[in-house]
């Protein structure tokens, strides 16, 4: 394990575990004097810190599993349905952000491992929420790209894509990404050194997991910034 990984993981484990220890000690030592309301507050704190540890360990387990198995269990899928489902679930978890799924024209089916592509979408939407602290719109779009000309028109310069493909994009109105970091975001345990990132839970695994899944489908994932602020994450899925 690289030193960065040790630093990220130990921080991500130590902060919730220290909270849990603090709340538990208070509950044990002061149970006679604290109010029922305070007890509830400490117990909810313990629950949320425990969930943070579990999420981290689940991410680590998923990463190890994904690195081992290379062939996804694919089935023909109508992607707009899958996106709508994930977007609805994620919209239920925030009131400060408005998720807008842009209508797409007629689209072909694409062969994907549905659970895994749902995970990619969930990770991107969770990030769009986490890194847009003032809320705002989160736009999800889906388009068919048939040739190099269409790639250029839609995205400018992007990594070589297997064509034709469907491209999903998730754009937010958040803090954006420094240009020099755009290429590194998808590395394992990579987190940008920004004050919001330092106070936001995470271990730099979400985008790495997205990359492994998308690449196992023959696709690519990349990120950019919007001229008016906020970032855009896109991933492609080849249509056979
Ligand atoms: P985590 O969010 O757990 O740190 P990720 O792998 O999902 O890990 O993201 C890596 C880093 O990329 C984050 O730490 C954050 O700095 C940056 N990032 C990801 N998504 C966004 C976004 N939508 N806007 C701005 N920065 C982002």
mmCIF file with all atom_site columns, C-alpha atoms in Angstrom, residues 125-240:
data_model
loop_
_atom_site.group_PDB
_atom_site.id
_atom_site.type_symbol
_atom_site.label_atom_id
_atom_site.label_alt_id
_atom_site.label_comp_id
_atom_site.label_asym_id
_atom_site.label_entity_id
_atom_site.label_seq_id
_atom_site.pdbx_PDB_ins_code
_atom_site.Cartn_x
_atom_site.Cartn_y
_atom_site.Cartn_z
_atom_site.occupancy
_atom_site.B_iso_or_equiv
_atom_site.pdbx_formal_charge
_atom_site.auth_seq_id
_atom_site.auth_comp_id
_atom_site.auth_asym_id
_atom_site.auth_atom_id
_atom_site.pdbx_PDB_model_num
ATOM 1   C CA . UNK A 1 125 ? -24.432 11.382 -8.202  1.00 0.00 ? 125 UNK A CA 1
ATOM 2   C CA . UNK A 1 126 ? -23.162 11.047 -4.603  1.00 0.00 ? 126 UNK A CA 1
ATOM 3   C CA . UNK A 1 127 ? -20.102 13.089 -5.613  1.00 0.00 ? 127 UNK A CA 1
ATOM 4   C CA . UNK A 1 128 ? -22.202 15.680 -7.450  1.00 0.00 ? 128 UNK A CA 1
ATOM 5   C CA . UNK A 1 129 ? -24.127 16.177 -4.181  1.00 0.00 ? 129 UNK A CA 1
ATOM 6   C CA . UNK A 1 130 ? -21.061 16.050 -1.872  1.00 0.00 ? 130 UNK A CA 1
ATOM 7   C CA . UNK A 1 131 ? -19.070 18.560 -3.913  1.00 0.00 ? 131 UNK A CA 1
ATOM 8   C CA . UNK A 1 132 ? -21.945 21.048 -4.512  1.00 0.00 ? 132 UNK A CA 1
ATOM 9   C CA . UNK A 1 133 ? -22.266 22.323 -0.938  1.00 0.00 ? 133 UNK A CA 1
ATOM 10  C CA . UNK A 1 134 ? -24.677 25.107 -1.924  1.00 0.00 ? 134 UNK A CA 1
ATOM 11  C CA . UNK A 1 135 ? -27.033 22.773 -3.714  1.00 0.00 ? 135 UNK A CA 1
ATOM 12  C CA . UNK A 1 136 ? -28.223 23.569 -7.244  1.00 0.00 ? 136 UNK A CA 1
ATOM 13  C CA . UNK A 1 137 ? -29.073 21.597 -10.351 1.00 0.00 ? 137 UNK A CA 1
ATOM 14  C CA . UNK A 1 138 ? -27.519 18.263 -11.212 1.00 0.00 ? 138 UNK A CA 1
ATOM 15  C CA . UNK A 1 139 ? -28.124 17.428 -14.860 1.00 0.00 ? 139 UNK A CA 1
ATOM 16  C CA . UNK A 1 140 ? -27.966 13.924 -16.219 1.00 0.00 ? 140 UNK A CA 1
ATOM 17  C CA . UNK A 1 141 ? -27.880 13.501 -19.987 1.00 0.00 ? 141 UNK A CA 1
ATOM 18  C CA . UNK A 1 142 ? -27.550 10.545 -22.295 1.00 0.00 ? 142 UNK A CA 1
ATOM 19  C CA . UNK A 1 143 ? -26.673 10.634 -25.966 1.00 0.00 ? 143 UNK A CA 1
ATOM 20  C CA . UNK A 1 144 ? -25.730 8.338  -28.794 1.00 0.00 ? 144 UNK A CA 1
ATOM 21  C CA . UNK A 1 145 ? -22.392 9.093  -30.430 1.00 0.00 ? 145 UNK A CA 1
ATOM 22  C CA . UNK A 1 146 ? -21.823 7.420  -33.796 1.00 0.00 ? 146 UNK A CA 1
ATOM 23  C CA . UNK A 1 147 ? -18.578 8.803  -35.222 1.00 0.00 ? 147 UNK A CA 1
ATOM 24  C CA . UNK A 1 148 ? -15.495 10.924 -34.513 1.00 0.00 ? 148 UNK A CA 1
ATOM 25  C CA . UNK A 1 149 ? -17.221 14.046 -35.828 1.00 0.00 ? 149 UNK A CA 1
ATOM 26  C CA . UNK A 1 150 ? -20.026 13.675 -33.271 1.00 0.00 ? 150 UNK A CA 1
ATOM 27  C CA . UNK A 1 151 ? -17.484 13.037 -30.489 1.00 0.00 ? 151 UNK A CA 1
ATOM 28  C CA . UNK A 1 152 ? -15.688 16.274 -31.387 1.00 0.00 ? 152 UNK A CA 1
ATOM 29  C CA . UNK A 1 153 ? -18.902 18.296 -31.608 1.00 0.00 ? 153 UNK A CA 1
ATOM 30  C CA . UNK A 1 154 ? -20.205 17.012 -28.287 1.00 0.00 ? 154 UNK A CA 1
ATOM 31  C CA . UNK A 1 155 ? -17.072 16.868 -26.144 1.00 0.00 ? 155 UNK A CA 1
ATOM 32  C CA . UNK A 1 156 ? -14.110 18.495 -27.871 1.00 0.00 ? 156 UNK A CA 1
ATOM 33  C CA . UNK A 1 157 ? -10.942 16.564 -27.056 1.00 0.00 ? 157 UNK A CA 1
ATOM 34  C CA . UNK A 1 158 ? -11.647 13.340 -25.144 1.00 0.00 ? 158 UNK A CA 1
ATOM 35  C CA . UNK A 1 159 ? -9.923  9.945  -24.927 1.00 0.00 ? 159 UNK A CA 1
ATOM 36  C CA . UNK A 1 160 ? -10.408 7.661  -27.925 1.00 0.00 ? 160 UNK A CA 1
ATOM 37  C CA . UNK A 1 161 ? -13.838 6.058  -27.687 1.00 0.00 ? 161 UNK A CA 1
ATOM 38  C CA . UNK A 1 162 ? -15.025 2.726  -29.056 1.00 0.00 ? 162 UNK A CA 1
ATOM 39  C CA . UNK A 1 163 ? -17.815 3.767  -31.468 1.00 0.00 ? 163 UNK A CA 1
ATOM 40  C CA . UNK A 1 164 ? -20.744 3.821  -31.696 1.00 0.00 ? 164 UNK A CA 1
ATOM 41  C CA . UNK A 1 165 ? -21.376 4.346  -28.012 1.00 0.00 ? 165 UNK A CA 1
ATOM 42  C CA . UNK A 1 166 ? -23.789 5.843  -25.514 1.00 0.00 ? 166 UNK A CA 1
ATOM 43  C CA . UNK A 1 167 ? -22.340 8.632  -23.386 1.00 0.00 ? 167 UNK A CA 1
ATOM 44  C CA . UNK A 1 168 ? -23.824 9.463  -19.987 1.00 0.00 ? 168 UNK A CA 1
ATOM 45  C CA . UNK A 1 169 ? -22.928 12.815 -18.439 1.00 0.00 ? 169 UNK A CA 1
ATOM 46  C CA . UNK A 1 170 ? -23.512 14.112 -14.919 1.00 0.00 ? 170 UNK A CA 1
ATOM 47  C CA . UNK A 1 171 ? -22.950 17.821 -14.424 1.00 0.00 ? 171 UNK A CA 1
ATOM 48  C CA . UNK A 1 172 ? -23.214 19.802 -11.200 1.00 0.00 ? 172 UNK A CA 1
ATOM 49  C CA . UNK A 1 173 ? -22.932 23.405 -10.032 1.00 0.00 ? 173 UNK A CA 1
ATOM 50  C CA . UNK A 1 174 ? -20.352 22.662 -7.383  1.00 0.00 ? 174 UNK A CA 1
ATOM 51  C CA . UNK A 1 175 ? -16.742 23.533 -6.602  1.00 0.00 ? 175 UNK A CA 1
ATOM 52  C CA . UNK A 1 176 ? -15.340 22.225 -9.901  1.00 0.00 ? 176 UNK A CA 1
ATOM 53  C CA . UNK A 1 177 ? -11.944 20.571 -10.359 1.00 0.00 ? 177 UNK A CA 1
ATOM 54  C CA . UNK A 1 178 ? -8.554  22.250 -10.870 1.00 0.00 ? 178 UNK A CA 1
ATOM 55  C CA . UNK A 1 179 ? -7.458  21.574 -14.495 1.00 0.00 ? 179 UNK A CA 1
ATOM 56  C CA . UNK A 1 180 ? -4.185  19.905 -13.423 1.00 0.00 ? 180 UNK A CA 1
ATOM 57  C CA . UNK A 1 181 ? -6.117  17.358 -11.311 1.00 0.00 ? 181 UNK A CA 1
ATOM 58  C CA . UNK A 1 182 ? -8.482  16.189 -14.052 1.00 0.00 ? 182 UNK A CA 1
ATOM 59  C CA . UNK A 1 183 ? -6.275  13.276 -15.121 1.00 0.00 ? 183 UNK A CA 1
ATOM 60  C CA . UNK A 1 184 ? -5.576  11.961 -11.617 1.00 0.00 ? 184 UNK A CA 1
ATOM 61  C CA . UNK A 1 185 ? -9.077  11.757 -10.146 1.00 0.00 ? 185 UNK A CA 1
ATOM 62  C CA . UNK A 1 186 ? -9.631  8.190  -11.245 1.00 0.00 ? 186 UNK A CA 1
ATOM 63  C CA . UNK A 1 187 ? -6.582  6.795  -9.445  1.00 0.00 ? 187 UNK A CA 1
ATOM 64  C CA . UNK A 1 188 ? -7.097  4.637  -6.386  1.00 0.00 ? 188 UNK A CA 1
ATOM 65  C CA . UNK A 1 189 ? -7.219  6.618  -3.086  1.00 0.00 ? 189 UNK A CA 1
ATOM 66  C CA . UNK A 1 190 ? -6.793  9.943  -4.921  1.00 0.00 ? 190 UNK A CA 1
ATOM 67  C CA . UNK A 1 191 ? -8.441  12.955 -3.265  1.00 0.00 ? 191 UNK A CA 1
ATOM 68  C CA . UNK A 1 192 ? -7.977  16.597 -4.215  1.00 0.00 ? 192 UNK A CA 1
ATOM 69  C CA . UNK A 1 193 ? -6.325  18.731 -1.568  1.00 0.00 ? 193 UNK A CA 1
ATOM 70  C CA . UNK A 1 194 ? -9.207  21.193 -1.077  1.00 0.00 ? 194 UNK A CA 1
ATOM 71  C CA . UNK A 1 195 ? -10.754 22.428 2.173   1.00 0.00 ? 195 UNK A CA 1
ATOM 72  C CA . UNK A 1 196 ? -14.148 20.915 1.273   1.00 0.00 ? 196 UNK A CA 1
ATOM 73  C CA . UNK A 1 197 ? -12.552 17.520 0.518   1.00 0.00 ? 197 UNK A CA 1
ATOM 74  C CA . UNK A 1 198 ? -10.694 17.610 3.833   1.00 0.00 ? 198 UNK A CA 1
ATOM 75  C CA . UNK A 1 199 ? -13.968 17.991 5.733   1.00 0.00 ? 199 UNK A CA 1
ATOM 76  C CA . UNK A 1 200 ? -16.010 15.628 3.526   1.00 0.00 ? 200 UNK A CA 1
ATOM 77  C CA . UNK A 1 201 ? -15.908 11.899 4.277   1.00 0.00 ? 201 UNK A CA 1
ATOM 78  C CA . UNK A 1 202 ? -14.425 9.769  1.507   1.00 0.00 ? 202 UNK A CA 1
ATOM 79  C CA . UNK A 1 203 ? -11.428 7.603  0.701   1.00 0.00 ? 203 UNK A CA 1
ATOM 80  C CA . UNK A 1 204 ? -10.801 8.370  -2.961  1.00 0.00 ? 204 UNK A CA 1
ATOM 81  C CA . UNK A 1 205 ? -12.260 5.050  -4.108  1.00 0.00 ? 205 UNK A CA 1
ATOM 82  C CA . UNK A 1 206 ? -15.568 6.084  -5.715  1.00 0.00 ? 206 UNK A CA 1
ATOM 83  C CA . UNK A 1 207 ? -14.166 7.284  -9.043  1.00 0.00 ? 207 UNK A CA 1
ATOM 84  C CA . UNK A 1 208 ? -11.605 4.472  -9.154  1.00 0.00 ? 208 UNK A CA 1
ATOM 85  C CA . UNK A 1 209 ? -14.474 1.962  -8.829  1.00 0.00 ? 209 UNK A CA 1
ATOM 86  C CA . UNK A 1 210 ? -16.320 3.805  -11.637 1.00 0.00 ? 210 UNK A CA 1
ATOM 87  C CA . UNK A 1 211 ? -13.261 3.554  -13.890 1.00 0.00 ? 211 UNK A CA 1
ATOM 88  C CA . UNK A 1 212 ? -12.761 -0.182 -13.344 1.00 0.00 ? 212 UNK A CA 1
ATOM 89  C CA . UNK A 1 213 ? -16.444 -0.882 -14.087 1.00 0.00 ? 213 UNK A CA 1
ATOM 90  C CA . UNK A 1 214 ? -16.639 1.353  -17.172 1.00 0.00 ? 214 UNK A CA 1
ATOM 91  C CA . UNK A 1 215 ? -13.385 0.008  -18.622 1.00 0.00 ? 215 UNK A CA 1
ATOM 92  C CA . UNK A 1 216 ? -14.552 -3.594 -18.055 1.00 0.00 ? 216 UNK A CA 1
ATOM 93  C CA . UNK A 1 217 ? -17.476 -2.663 -20.370 1.00 0.00 ? 217 UNK A CA 1
ATOM 94  C CA . UNK A 1 218 ? -15.070 -1.378 -23.037 1.00 0.00 ? 218 UNK A CA 1
ATOM 95  C CA . UNK A 1 219 ? -15.918 2.247  -22.203 1.00 0.00 ? 219 UNK A CA 1
ATOM 96  C CA . UNK A 1 220 ? -14.007 5.302  -20.964 1.00 0.00 ? 220 UNK A CA 1
ATOM 97  C CA . UNK A 1 221 ? -14.645 7.778  -18.163 1.00 0.00 ? 221 UNK A CA 1
ATOM 98  C CA . UNK A 1 222 ? -13.406 11.354 -18.009 1.00 0.00 ? 222 UNK A CA 1
ATOM 99  C CA . UNK A 1 223 ? -14.061 14.653 -16.248 1.00 0.00 ? 223 UNK A CA 1
ATOM 100 C CA . UNK A 1 224 ? -14.130 18.335 -17.163 1.00 0.00 ? 224 UNK A CA 1
ATOM 101 C CA . UNK A 1 225 ? -15.334 21.702 -15.913 1.00 0.00 ? 225 UNK A CA 1
ATOM 102 C CA . UNK A 1 226 ? -18.278 23.789 -17.045 1.00 0.00 ? 226 UNK A CA 1
ATOM 103 C CA . UNK A 1 227 ? -17.557 27.357 -18.197 1.00 0.00 ? 227 UNK A CA 1
ATOM 104 C CA . UNK A 1 228 ? -20.141 28.681 -15.710 1.00 0.00 ? 228 UNK A CA 1
ATOM 105 C CA . UNK A 1 229 ? -18.687 26.671 -12.777 1.00 0.00 ? 229 UNK A CA 1
ATOM 106 C CA . UNK A 1 230 ? -19.177 23.094 -11.602 1.00 0.00 ? 230 UNK A CA 1
ATOM 107 C CA . UNK A 1 231 ? -17.895 19.880 -13.084 1.00 0.00 ? 231 UNK A CA 1
ATOM 108 C CA . UNK A 1 232 ? -19.031 17.344 -15.672 1.00 0.00 ? 232 UNK A CA 1
ATOM 109 C CA . UNK A 1 233 ? -18.308 13.626 -15.497 1.00 0.00 ? 233 UNK A CA 1
ATOM 110 C CA . UNK A 1 234 ? -18.907 11.524 -18.618 1.00 0.00 ? 234 UNK A CA 1
ATOM 111 C CA . UNK A 1 235 ? -18.631 7.843  -19.336 1.00 0.00 ? 235 UNK A CA 1
ATOM 112 C CA . UNK A 1 236 ? -19.122 5.888  -22.541 1.00 0.00 ? 236 UNK A CA 1
ATOM 113 C CA . UNK A 1 237 ? -20.580 2.431  -23.108 1.00 0.00 ? 237 UNK A CA 1
ATOM 114 C CA . UNK A 1 238 ? -19.974 0.907  -26.537 1.00 0.00 ? 238 UNK A CA 1
ATOM 115 C CA . UNK A 1 239 ? -23.020 -0.267 -28.489 1.00 0.00 ? 239 UNK A CA 1
ATOM 116 C CA . UNK A 1 240 ? -22.238 -3.559 -30.200 1.00 0.00 ? 240 UNK A CA 1
#
